[in-house]
PDB file of C-alpha atoms and ligand atoms in Angstrom:
ATOM      1  CA  UNK A   1       9.811-117.376 -22.114  1.00  0.00           C
ATOM      2  CA  UNK A   2      12.041-115.524 -19.699  1.00  0.00           C
ATOM      3  CA  UNK A   3      15.228-113.997 -20.952  1.00  0.00           C
ATOM      4  CA  UNK A   4      17.681-112.656 -18.418  1.00  0.00           C
ATOM      5  CA  UNK A   5      18.999-109.261 -19.360  1.00  0.00           C
ATOM      6  CA  UNK A   6      22.525-108.515 -18.117  1.00  0.00           C
ATOM      7  CA  UNK A   7      23.006-104.897 -17.050  1.00  0.00           C
ATOM      8  CA  UNK A   8      25.858-102.724 -15.793  1.00  0.00           C
ATOM      9  CA  UNK A   9      25.311 -99.428 -14.024  1.00  0.00           C
ATOM     10  CA  UNK A  10      27.857 -96.617 -14.394  1.00  0.00           C
ATOM     11  CA  UNK A  11      26.668 -93.653 -12.321  1.00  0.00           C
ATOM     12  CA  UNK A  12      23.206 -92.779 -13.593  1.00  0.00           C
ATOM     13  CA  UNK A  13      23.746 -94.599 -16.898  1.00  0.00           C
ATOM     14  CA  UNK A  14      22.753 -98.185 -17.547  1.00  0.00           C
ATOM     15  CA  UNK A  15      24.440-100.426 -20.123  1.00  0.00           C
ATOM     16  CA  UNK A  16      22.286-103.363 -21.221  1.00  0.00           C
ATOM     17  CA  UNK A  17      23.591-106.447 -23.057  1.00  0.00           C
ATOM     18  CA  UNK A  18      21.388-107.618 -25.931  1.00  0.00           C
ATOM     19  CA  UNK A  19      22.027-111.170 -27.142  1.00  0.00           C
ATOM     20  CA  UNK A  20      21.582-111.815 -30.856  1.00  0.00           C
ATOM     21  CA  UNK A  21      23.186-115.230 -31.464  1.00  0.00           C
ATOM     22  CA  UNK A  22      26.023-117.605 -30.709  1.00  0.00           C
ATOM     23  CA  UNK A  23      27.870-120.034 -32.891  1.00  0.00           C
ATOM     24  CA  UNK A  24      31.215-121.367 -34.090  1.00  0.00           C
ATOM     25  CA  UNK A  25      33.726-119.310 -36.056  1.00  0.00           C
ATOM     26  CA  UNK A  26      34.030-120.137 -39.751  1.00  0.00           C
ATOM     27  CA  UNK A  27      37.669-121.213 -39.736  1.00  0.00           C
ATOM     28  CA  UNK A  28      40.032-122.993 -37.314  1.00  0.00           C
ATOM     29  CA  UNK A  29      40.785-120.704 -34.409  1.00  0.00           C
ATOM     30  CA  UNK A  30      44.550-121.075 -34.749  1.00  0.00           C
ATOM     31  CA  UNK A  31      44.221-119.408 -38.164  1.00  0.00           C
ATOM     32  CA  UNK A  32      42.337-116.514 -36.583  1.00  0.00           C
ATOM     33  CA  UNK A  33      45.192-115.764 -34.161  1.00  0.00           C
ATOM     34  CA  UNK A  34      48.308-117.096 -35.889  1.00  0.00           C
ATOM     35  CA  UNK A  35      50.769-115.579 -33.379  1.00  0.00           C
ATOM     36  CA  UNK A  36      49.210-117.081 -30.235  1.00  0.00           C
ATOM     37  CA  UNK A  37      51.300-119.670 -28.400  1.00  0.00           C
ATOM     38  CA  UNK A  38      49.957-122.835 -26.774  1.00  0.00           C
ATOM     39  CA  UNK A  39      50.469-121.237 -23.371  1.00  0.00           C
ATOM     40  CA  UNK A  40      48.493-118.161 -24.413  1.00  0.00           C
ATOM     41  CA  UNK A  41      45.643-120.322 -25.722  1.00  0.00           C
ATOM     42  CA  UNK A  42      45.576-122.232 -22.435  1.00  0.00           C
ATOM     43  CA  UNK A  43      45.485-118.978 -20.475  1.00  0.00           C
ATOM     44  CA  UNK A  44      42.685-117.591 -22.659  1.00  0.00           C
ATOM     45  CA  UNK A  45      40.678-120.818 -22.320  1.00  0.00           C
ATOM     46  CA  UNK A  46      40.928-120.595 -18.535  1.00  0.00           C
ATOM     47  CA  UNK A  47      39.768-116.972 -18.677  1.00  0.00           C
ATOM     48  CA  UNK A  48      36.883-117.627 -21.087  1.00  0.00           C
ATOM     49  CA  UNK A  49      36.094-121.355 -21.133  1.00  0.00           C
ATOM     50  CA  UNK A  50      32.851-120.731 -23.001  1.00  0.00           C
ATOM     51  CA  UNK A  51      34.726-119.511 -26.085  1.00  0.00           C
ATOM     52  CA  UNK A  52      35.859-122.967 -27.169  1.00  0.00           C
ATOM     53  CA  UNK A  53      33.533-125.868 -27.972  1.00  0.00           C
ATOM     54  CA  UNK A  54      33.995-129.626 -27.617  1.00  0.00           C
ATOM     55  CA  UNK A  55      35.508-129.813 -31.113  1.00  0.00           C
ATOM     56  CA  UNK A  56      38.077-127.125 -30.307  1.00  0.00           C
ATOM     57  CA  UNK A  57      36.363-124.482 -32.389  1.00  0.00           C
ATOM     58  CA  UNK A  58      36.132-120.828 -31.375  1.00  0.00           C
ATOM     59  CA  UNK A  59      32.606-120.258 -30.077  1.00  0.00           C
ATOM     60  CA  UNK A  60      31.467-116.654 -30.416  1.00  0.00           C
ATOM     61  CA  UNK A  61      28.673-114.647 -28.971  1.00  0.00           C
ATOM     62  CA  UNK A  62      27.077-112.021 -31.161  1.00  0.00           C
ATOM     63  CA  UNK A  63      25.533-109.207 -29.153  1.00  0.00           C
ATOM     64  CA  UNK A  64      24.635-105.567 -29.193  1.00  0.00           C
ATOM     65  CA  UNK A  65      24.359-103.136 -26.288  1.00  0.00           C
ATOM     66  CA  UNK A  66      21.960-100.435 -25.216  1.00  0.00           C
ATOM     67  CA  UNK A  67      23.055 -97.385 -23.228  1.00  0.00           C
ATOM     68  CA  UNK A  68      20.183 -95.815 -21.337  1.00  0.00           C
ATOM     69  CA  UNK A  69      20.354 -92.566 -19.392  1.00  0.00           C
ATOM     70  CA  UNK A  70      17.912 -89.789 -18.558  1.00  0.00           C
ATOM     71  CA  UNK A  71      19.160 -88.076 -21.728  1.00  0.00           C
ATOM     72  CA  UNK A  72      18.348 -90.811 -24.198  1.00  0.00           C
ATOM     73  CA  UNK A  73      18.755 -94.335 -25.464  1.00  0.00           C
ATOM     74  CA  UNK A  74      21.660 -95.446 -27.651  1.00  0.00           C
ATOM     75  CA  UNK A  75      22.184 -98.818 -29.308  1.00  0.00           C
ATOM     76  CA  UNK A  76      25.740 -99.892 -30.058  1.00  0.00           C
ATOM     77  CA  UNK A  77      25.917-102.281 -33.014  1.00  0.00           C
ATOM     78  CA  UNK A  78      23.113-104.290 -34.576  1.00  0.00           C
ATOM     79  CA  UNK A  79      24.086-107.958 -34.536  1.00  0.00           C
ATOM     80  CA  UNK A  80      23.927-110.547 -37.315  1.00  0.00           C
ATOM     81  CA  UNK A  81      20.373-109.674 -38.314  1.00  0.00           C
ATOM     82  CA  UNK A  82      17.349-111.472 -39.748  1.00  0.00           C
ATOM     83  CA  UNK A  83      17.320-114.546 -42.011  1.00  0.00           C
ATOM     84  CA  UNK A  84      18.005-112.517 -45.186  1.00  0.00           C
ATOM     85  CA  UNK A  85      20.799-110.359 -43.743  1.00  0.00           C
ATOM     86  CA  UNK A  86      24.243-110.042 -45.367  1.00  0.00           C
ATOM     87  CA  UNK A  87      25.762-112.087 -42.505  1.00  0.00           C
ATOM     88  CA  UNK A  88      23.796-115.173 -43.564  1.00  0.00           C
ATOM     89  CA  UNK A  89      26.762-116.511 -45.557  1.00  0.00           C
ATOM     90  CA  UNK A  90      28.632-117.332 -42.341  1.00  0.00           C
ATOM     91  CA  UNK A  91      26.686-116.420 -39.195  1.00  0.00           C
ATOM     92  CA  UNK A  92      23.789-118.295 -37.509  1.00  0.00           C
ATOM     93  CA  UNK A  93      20.937-116.073 -38.709  1.00  0.00           C
ATOM     94  CA  UNK A  94      18.289-115.182 -37.743  1.00  0.00           C
ATOM     95  CA  UNK A  95      19.454-113.438 -34.606  1.00  0.00           C
ATOM     96  CA  UNK A  96      17.260-112.804 -31.580  1.00  0.00           C
ATOM     97  CA  UNK A  97      17.903-109.092 -31.082  1.00  0.00           C
ATOM     98  CA  UNK A  98      14.176-108.194 -31.357  1.00  0.00           C
ATOM     99  CA  UNK A  99      13.383-110.620 -28.515  1.00  0.00           C
ATOM    100  CA  UNK A 100      16.305-109.286 -26.460  1.00  0.00           C
ATOM    101  CA  UNK A 101      15.114-105.711 -26.956  1.00  0.00           C
ATOM    102  CA  UNK A 102      11.621-106.718 -25.850  1.00  0.00           C
ATOM    103  CA  UNK A 103      13.006-108.542 -22.801  1.00  0.00           C
ATOM    104  CA  UNK A 104      14.887-105.358 -21.883  1.00  0.00           C
ATOM    105  CA  UNK A 105      11.735-103.279 -22.273  1.00  0.00           C
ATOM    106  CA  UNK A 106      13.118-101.374 -25.266  1.00  0.00           C
ATOM    107  CA  UNK A 107      10.880-100.306 -28.134  1.00  0.00           C
ATOM    108  CA  UNK A 108      12.984 -99.770 -31.303  1.00  0.00           C
ATOM    109  CA  UNK A 109      11.050 -96.532 -31.869  1.00  0.00           C
ATOM    110  CA  UNK A 110      12.402 -94.988 -28.647  1.00  0.00           C
ATOM    111  CA  UNK A 111      16.048 -95.415 -29.664  1.00  0.00           C
ATOM    112  CA  UNK A 112      17.486 -92.017 -30.593  1.00  0.00           C
ATOM    113  CA  UNK A 113      21.023 -93.048 -31.580  1.00  0.00           C
ATOM    114  CA  UNK A 114      22.612 -96.118 -33.150  1.00  0.00           C
ATOM    115  CA  UNK A 115      26.403 -96.293 -33.087  1.00  0.00           C
ATOM    116  CA  UNK A 116      27.819 -98.657 -35.709  1.00  0.00           C
ATOM    117  CA  UNK A 117      31.298 -99.581 -34.521  1.00  0.00           C
ATOM    118  CA  UNK A 118      32.281-100.826 -37.970  1.00  0.00           C
ATOM    119  CA  UNK A 119      30.993-102.252 -41.248  1.00  0.00           C
ATOM    120  CA  UNK A 120      31.306-105.987 -40.719  1.00  0.00           C
ATOM    121  CA  UNK A 121      28.138-107.946 -41.385  1.00  0.00           C
ATOM    122  CA  UNK A 122      27.849-109.309 -37.826  1.00  0.00           C
ATOM    123  CA  UNK A 123      27.587-105.756 -36.445  1.00  0.00           C
ATOM    124  CA  UNK A 124      25.039-104.189 -38.794  1.00  0.00           C
ATOM    125  CA  UNK A 125      22.512-106.998 -39.313  1.00  0.00           C
ATOM    126  CA  UNK A 126      19.448-105.335 -37.782  1.00  0.00           C
ATOM    127  CA  UNK A 127      20.426-101.760 -38.660  1.00  0.00           C
ATOM    128  CA  UNK A 128      18.380-101.760 -41.858  1.00  0.00           C
ATOM    129  CA  UNK A 129      15.885-104.489 -42.628  1.00  0.00           C
ATOM    130  CA  UNK A 130      13.357-105.447 -45.294  1.00  0.00           C
ATOM    131  CA  UNK A 131       9.671-104.893 -44.576  1.00  0.00           C
ATOM    132  CA  UNK A 132       9.172-108.528 -43.650  1.00  0.00           C
ATOM    133  CA  UNK A 133      11.485-108.192 -40.665  1.00  0.00           C
ATOM    134  CA  UNK A 134       9.738-105.142 -39.224  1.00  0.00           C
ATOM    135  CA  UNK A 135       7.137-106.473 -36.786  1.00  0.00           C
ATOM    136  CA  UNK A 136       4.765-103.535 -37.090  1.00  0.00           C
ATOM    137  CA  UNK A 137       5.079-102.978 -40.836  1.00  0.00           C
ATOM    138  CA  UNK A 138       1.846-104.787 -41.638  1.00  0.00           C
ATOM    139  CA  UNK A 139       3.062-107.064 -44.417  1.00  0.00           C
ATOM    140  CA  UNK A 140       3.070-106.220 -48.110  1.00  0.00           C
ATOM    141  CA  UNK A 141       5.166-107.662 -50.895  1.00  0.00           C
ATOM    142  CA  UNK A 142       7.669-104.838 -51.114  1.00  0.00           C
ATOM    143  CA  UNK A 143      11.352-105.495 -50.491  1.00  0.00           C
ATOM    144  CA  UNK A 144      12.021-101.904 -49.450  1.00  0.00           C
ATOM    145  CA  UNK A 145      14.671-101.537 -46.814  1.00  0.00           C
ATOM    146  CA  UNK A 146      14.130 -99.311 -43.826  1.00  0.00           C
ATOM    147  CA  UNK A 147      15.947 -98.458 -40.608  1.00  0.00           C
ATOM    148  CA  UNK A 148      14.967-100.944 -37.901  1.00  0.00           C
ATOM    149  CA  UNK A 149      15.228 -98.132 -35.362  1.00  0.00           C
ATOM    150  CA  UNK A 150      12.922 -95.708 -37.180  1.00  0.00           C
ATOM    151  CA  UNK A 151      13.639 -92.575 -35.147  1.00  0.00           C
ATOM    152  CA  UNK A 152      17.363 -93.019 -34.611  1.00  0.00           C
ATOM    153  CA  UNK A 153      20.326 -91.220 -36.045  1.00  0.00           C
ATOM    154  CA  UNK A 154      22.951 -93.758 -37.151  1.00  0.00           C
ATOM    155  CA  UNK A 155      26.552 -92.800 -36.397  1.00  0.00           C
ATOM    156  CA  UNK A 156      29.470 -94.126 -38.418  1.00  0.00           C
ATOM    157  CA  UNK A 157      33.025 -92.850 -38.708  1.00  0.00           C
ATOM    158  CA  UNK A 158      33.683 -91.152 -42.042  1.00  0.00           C
ATOM    159  CA  UNK A 159      36.868 -93.218 -42.448  1.00  0.00           C
ATOM    160  CA  UNK A 160      34.730 -96.357 -42.266  1.00  0.00           C
ATOM    161  CA  UNK A 161      32.181 -95.059 -44.758  1.00  0.00           C
ATOM    162  CA  UNK A 162      34.975 -94.100 -47.141  1.00  0.00           C
ATOM    163  CA  UNK A 163      36.387 -97.652 -46.937  1.00  0.00           C
ATOM    164  CA  UNK A 164      33.046 -99.291 -47.754  1.00  0.00           C
ATOM    165  CA  UNK A 165      34.022-100.546 -51.192  1.00  0.00           C
ATOM    166  CA  UNK A 166      37.127-102.225 -49.809  1.00  0.00           C
ATOM    167  CA  UNK A 167      35.290-103.669 -46.795  1.00  0.00           C
ATOM    168  CA  UNK A 168      32.076-104.941 -48.378  1.00  0.00           C
ATOM    169  CA  UNK A 169      30.498-103.144 -51.362  1.00  0.00           C
ATOM    170  CA  UNK A 170      27.296-105.160 -50.878  1.00  0.00           C
ATOM    171  CA  UNK A 171      26.566-103.064 -47.783  1.00  0.00           C
ATOM    172  CA  UNK A 172      26.070 -99.993 -49.946  1.00  0.00           C
ATOM    173  CA  UNK A 173      22.778-101.395 -51.214  1.00  0.00           C
ATOM    174  CA  UNK A 174      21.651-103.127 -48.018  1.00  0.00           C
ATOM    175  CA  UNK A 175      22.785-100.579 -45.419  1.00  0.00           C
ATOM    176  CA  UNK A 176      24.258 -97.218 -46.276  1.00  0.00           C
ATOM    177  CA  UNK A 177      22.146 -96.212 -49.288  1.00  0.00           C
ATOM    178  CA  UNK A 178      18.885 -96.836 -47.365  1.00  0.00           C
ATOM    179  CA  UNK A 179      20.222 -94.900 -44.367  1.00  0.00           C
ATOM    180  CA  UNK A 180      21.253 -91.991 -46.569  1.00  0.00           C
ATOM    181  CA  UNK A 181      17.894 -92.093 -48.381  1.00  0.00           C
ATOM    182  CA  UNK A 182      16.099 -91.968 -45.027  1.00  0.00           C
ATOM    183  CA  UNK A 183      18.288 -89.057 -43.903  1.00  0.00           C
ATOM    184  CA  UNK A 184      19.491 -91.112 -40.950  1.00  0.00           C
ATOM    185  CA  UNK A 185      23.242 -91.483 -41.494  1.00  0.00           C
ATOM    186  CA  UNK A 186      25.636 -89.082 -39.753  1.00  0.00           C
ATOM    187  CA  UNK A 187      29.354 -89.418 -40.442  1.00  0.00           C
ATOM    188  CA  UNK A 188      31.770 -88.675 -37.603  1.00  0.00           C
ATOM    189  CA  UNK A 189      35.348 -87.444 -37.735  1.00  0.00           C
ATOM    190  CA  UNK A 190      36.977 -88.979 -34.662  1.00  0.00           C
ATOM    191  CA  UNK A 191      35.864 -88.871 -31.024  1.00  0.00           C
ATOM    192  CA  UNK A 192      32.347 -87.473 -30.676  1.00  0.00           C
ATOM    193  CA  UNK A 193      30.137 -86.795 -27.627  1.00  0.00           C
ATOM    194  CA  UNK A 194      26.918 -88.783 -27.277  1.00  0.00           C
ATOM    195  CA  UNK A 195      23.939 -88.046 -25.019  1.00  0.00           C
ATOM    196  CA  UNK A 196      25.581 -90.431 -22.548  1.00  0.00           C
ATOM    197  CA  UNK A 197      29.288 -91.077 -23.077  1.00  0.00           C
ATOM    198  CA  UNK A 198      31.199 -90.587 -26.285  1.00  0.00           C
ATOM    199  CA  UNK A 199      32.475 -92.437 -29.284  1.00  0.00           C
ATOM    200  CA  UNK A 200      36.217 -93.065 -29.402  1.00  0.00           C
ATOM    201  CA  UNK A 201      38.046 -93.738 -32.652  1.00  0.00           C
ATOM    202  CA  UNK A 202      39.784 -97.128 -32.344  1.00  0.00           C
ATOM    203  CA  UNK A 203      41.050 -97.847 -35.863  1.00  0.00           C
ATOM    204  CA  UNK A 204      42.800-101.045 -36.931  1.00  0.00           C
ATOM    205  CA  UNK A 205      40.223-103.836 -37.004  1.00  0.00           C
ATOM    206  CA  UNK A 206      38.775-101.693 -39.800  1.00  0.00           C
ATOM    207  CA  UNK A 207      39.892 -98.211 -40.975  1.00  0.00           C
ATOM    208  CA  UNK A 208      37.146 -96.299 -39.156  1.00  0.00           C
ATOM    209  CA  UNK A 209      36.422 -98.598 -36.226  1.00  0.00           C
ATOM    210  CA  UNK A 210      34.980 -96.873 -33.162  1.00  0.00           C
ATOM    211  CA  UNK A 211      34.110 -97.830 -29.589  1.00  0.00           C
ATOM    212  CA  UNK A 212      31.890 -96.118 -27.003  1.00  0.00           C
ATOM    213  CA  UNK A 213      33.185 -94.913 -23.642  1.00  0.00           C
ATOM    214  CA  UNK A 214      30.909 -94.182 -20.674  1.00  0.00           C
ATOM    215  CA  UNK A 215      32.493 -92.613 -17.592  1.00  0.00           C
ATOM    216  CA  UNK A 216      31.419 -91.820 -14.055  1.00  0.00           C
ATOM    217  CA  UNK A 217      34.352 -90.215 -12.324  1.00  0.00           C
ATOM    218  CA  UNK A 218      37.162 -92.714 -12.570  1.00  0.00           C
ATOM    219  CA  UNK A 219      34.893 -95.660 -13.295  1.00  0.00           C
ATOM    220  CA  UNK A 220      34.821 -96.360 -17.010  1.00  0.00           C
ATOM    221  CA  UNK A 221      32.891 -98.696 -19.251  1.00  0.00           C
ATOM    222  CA  UNK A 222      34.018 -99.316 -22.806  1.00  0.00           C
ATOM    223  CA  UNK A 223      31.644-100.835 -25.321  1.00  0.00           C
ATOM    224  CA  UNK A 224      34.437-102.202 -27.408  1.00  0.00           C
ATOM    225  CA  UNK A 225      33.056-103.343 -30.736  1.00  0.00           C
ATOM    226  CA  UNK A 226      35.799-105.485 -32.244  1.00  0.00           C
ATOM    227  CA  UNK A 227      38.675-103.631 -30.578  1.00  0.00           C
ATOM    228  CA  UNK A 228      39.179-107.104 -29.111  1.00  0.00           C
ATOM    229  CA  UNK A 229      37.395-110.199 -30.359  1.00  0.00           C
ATOM    230  CA  UNK A 230      38.739-112.912 -28.035  1.00  0.00           C
ATOM    231  CA  UNK A 231      40.131-113.154 -24.485  1.00  0.00           C
ATOM    232  CA  UNK A 232      43.549-113.662 -26.110  1.00  0.00           C
ATOM    233  CA  UNK A 233      43.530-109.995 -27.097  1.00  0.00           C
ATOM    234  CA  UNK A 234      42.498-108.882 -23.623  1.00  0.00           C
ATOM    235  CA  UNK A 235      45.252-110.857 -21.914  1.00  0.00           C
ATOM    236  CA  UNK A 236      47.763-110.115 -24.696  1.00  0.00           C
ATOM    237  CA  UNK A 237      46.725-106.914 -26.515  1.00  0.00           C
ATOM    238  CA  UNK A 238      49.674-107.272 -28.884  1.00  0.00           C
ATOM    239  CA  UNK A 239      48.170-110.391 -30.488  1.00  0.00           C
ATOM    240  CA  UNK A 240      46.750-109.736 -33.937  1.00  0.00           C
ATOM    241  CA  UNK A 241      43.492-111.153 -35.235  1.00  0.00           C
ATOM    242  CA  UNK A 242      43.819-112.410 -38.811  1.00  0.00           C
ATOM    243  CA  UNK A 243      40.922-110.288 -40.090  1.00  0.00           C
ATOM    244  CA  UNK A 244      42.232-106.960 -38.843  1.00  0.00           C
ATOM    245  CA  UNK A 245      42.780-104.593 -41.773  1.00  0.00           C
ATOM    246  CA  UNK A 246      45.734-102.886 -40.046  1.00  0.00           C
ATOM    247  CA  UNK A 247      47.125-105.085 -37.250  1.00  0.00           C
ATOM    248  CA  UNK A 248      49.620-102.451 -36.079  1.00  0.00           C
ATOM    249  CA  UNK A 249      46.917 -99.793 -35.705  1.00  0.00           C
ATOM    250  CA  UNK A 250      44.625-102.319 -34.005  1.00  0.00           C
ATOM    251  CA  UNK A 251      47.364-103.203 -31.512  1.00  0.00           C
ATOM    252  CA  UNK A 252      47.940 -99.522 -30.804  1.00  0.00           C
ATOM    253  CA  UNK A 253      44.207 -98.898 -30.275  1.00  0.00           C
ATOM    254  CA  UNK A 254      43.933-101.864 -27.872  1.00  0.00           C
ATOM    255  CA  UNK A 255      46.925-100.830 -25.809  1.00  0.00           C
ATOM    256  CA  UNK A 256      45.731 -97.227 -25.663  1.00  0.00           C
ATOM    257  CA  UNK A 257      42.220 -98.077 -24.495  1.00  0.00           C
ATOM    258  CA  UNK A 258      43.003-101.037 -22.236  1.00  0.00           C
ATOM    259  CA  UNK A 259      45.885 -99.228 -20.568  1.00  0.00           C
ATOM    260  CA  UNK A 260      43.926 -96.312 -19.106  1.00  0.00           C
ATOM    261  CA  UNK A 261      45.798 -95.779 -15.864  1.00  0.00           C
ATOM    262  CA  UNK A 262      43.458 -93.009 -14.733  1.00  0.00           C
ATOM    263  CA  UNK A 263      40.585 -95.458 -14.373  1.00  0.00           C
ATOM    264  CA  UNK A 264      39.959 -97.113 -11.025  1.00  0.00           C
ATOM    265  CA  UNK A 265      37.777 -99.633 -12.785  1.00  0.00           C
ATOM    266  CA  UNK A 266      37.525-100.384 -16.492  1.00  0.00           C
ATOM    267  CA  UNK A 267      34.524-102.460 -17.472  1.00  0.00           C
ATOM    268  CA  UNK A 268      34.446-103.963 -20.934  1.00  0.00           C
ATOM    269  CA  UNK A 269      31.281-104.741 -22.861  1.00  0.00           C
ATOM    270  CA  UNK A 270      32.310-106.951 -25.773  1.00  0.00           C
ATOM    271  CA  UNK A 271      30.182-108.456 -28.528  1.00  0.00           C
ATOM    272  CA  UNK A 272      31.999-111.758 -28.919  1.00  0.00           C
ATOM    273  CA  UNK A 273      33.345-112.896 -25.508  1.00  0.00           C
ATOM    274  CA  UNK A 274      31.175-115.243 -23.452  1.00  0.00           C
ATOM    275  CA  UNK A 275      30.492-112.867 -20.569  1.00  0.00           C
ATOM    276  CA  UNK A 276      28.646-109.695 -21.550  1.00  0.00           C
ATOM    277  CA  UNK A 277      30.560-107.588 -19.008  1.00  0.00           C
ATOM    278  CA  UNK A 278      34.088-108.077 -17.716  1.00  0.00           C
ATOM    279  CA  UNK A 279      36.391-105.920 -15.603  1.00  0.00           C
ATOM    280  CA  UNK A 280      39.845-105.428 -17.079  1.00  0.00           C
TER     281      UNK A 280
HETATM  282 ZN1   ZN B 301      32.551-108.883 -34.976  1.00  0.00          ZN
END
């Protein structure tokens, strides 16, 4: 098997796209973006023809990213996860993130930081897994949950953690309690430096949503998380997505990040668009 591994270099830092899955959205796409006009849909379909299937459904990618520099290795988001993950109710589990990591030459044990952009099930699937999903765990009948990246610190905005019960209380048992028990969860209060780049608070999609910005001079790369989920929101940042908790805040975050006039080039690394890297 040969998997191609898309990469983007920003100065001495490398951003690596890690495919986990692809599949159709769970409801008609017009319901996902109720304000979009026919002309805007046509424009978005020309921009990202892979995001609509033959039946007119929204076709999503699900991917994570790695950020590698001489200072360390960060993973941004953790995909839909294994067959028993919380995303199984709607997403095409199991994902292939382990294979994508292997194809990129990344051992989960060498990852020092995991940034969780937000607490939706398609972004945290591999963050914490049961023993059965850990390749090197050696079997056993236990259902104990453990961090998939055993040596990493997991970074989540405090505002997101505090909204857990409203977002998805099930994730307390499957994700945050195990991370806390393992001493691996670190809560952030707004923008925070990383070994390479920094997290940027981009609230709206969820209360404590964050993205990751990597800069080399005036060349920027933004690992967006769900700051935008479809080309519609790149071409028309004002367009709301139906599952944004606070559409006004989400709109503001998009316009603020996509409108960086100081950047000569702004690369976007998005989990759900067809192309892993695009230049805005
Ligand atoms: Zn998502």
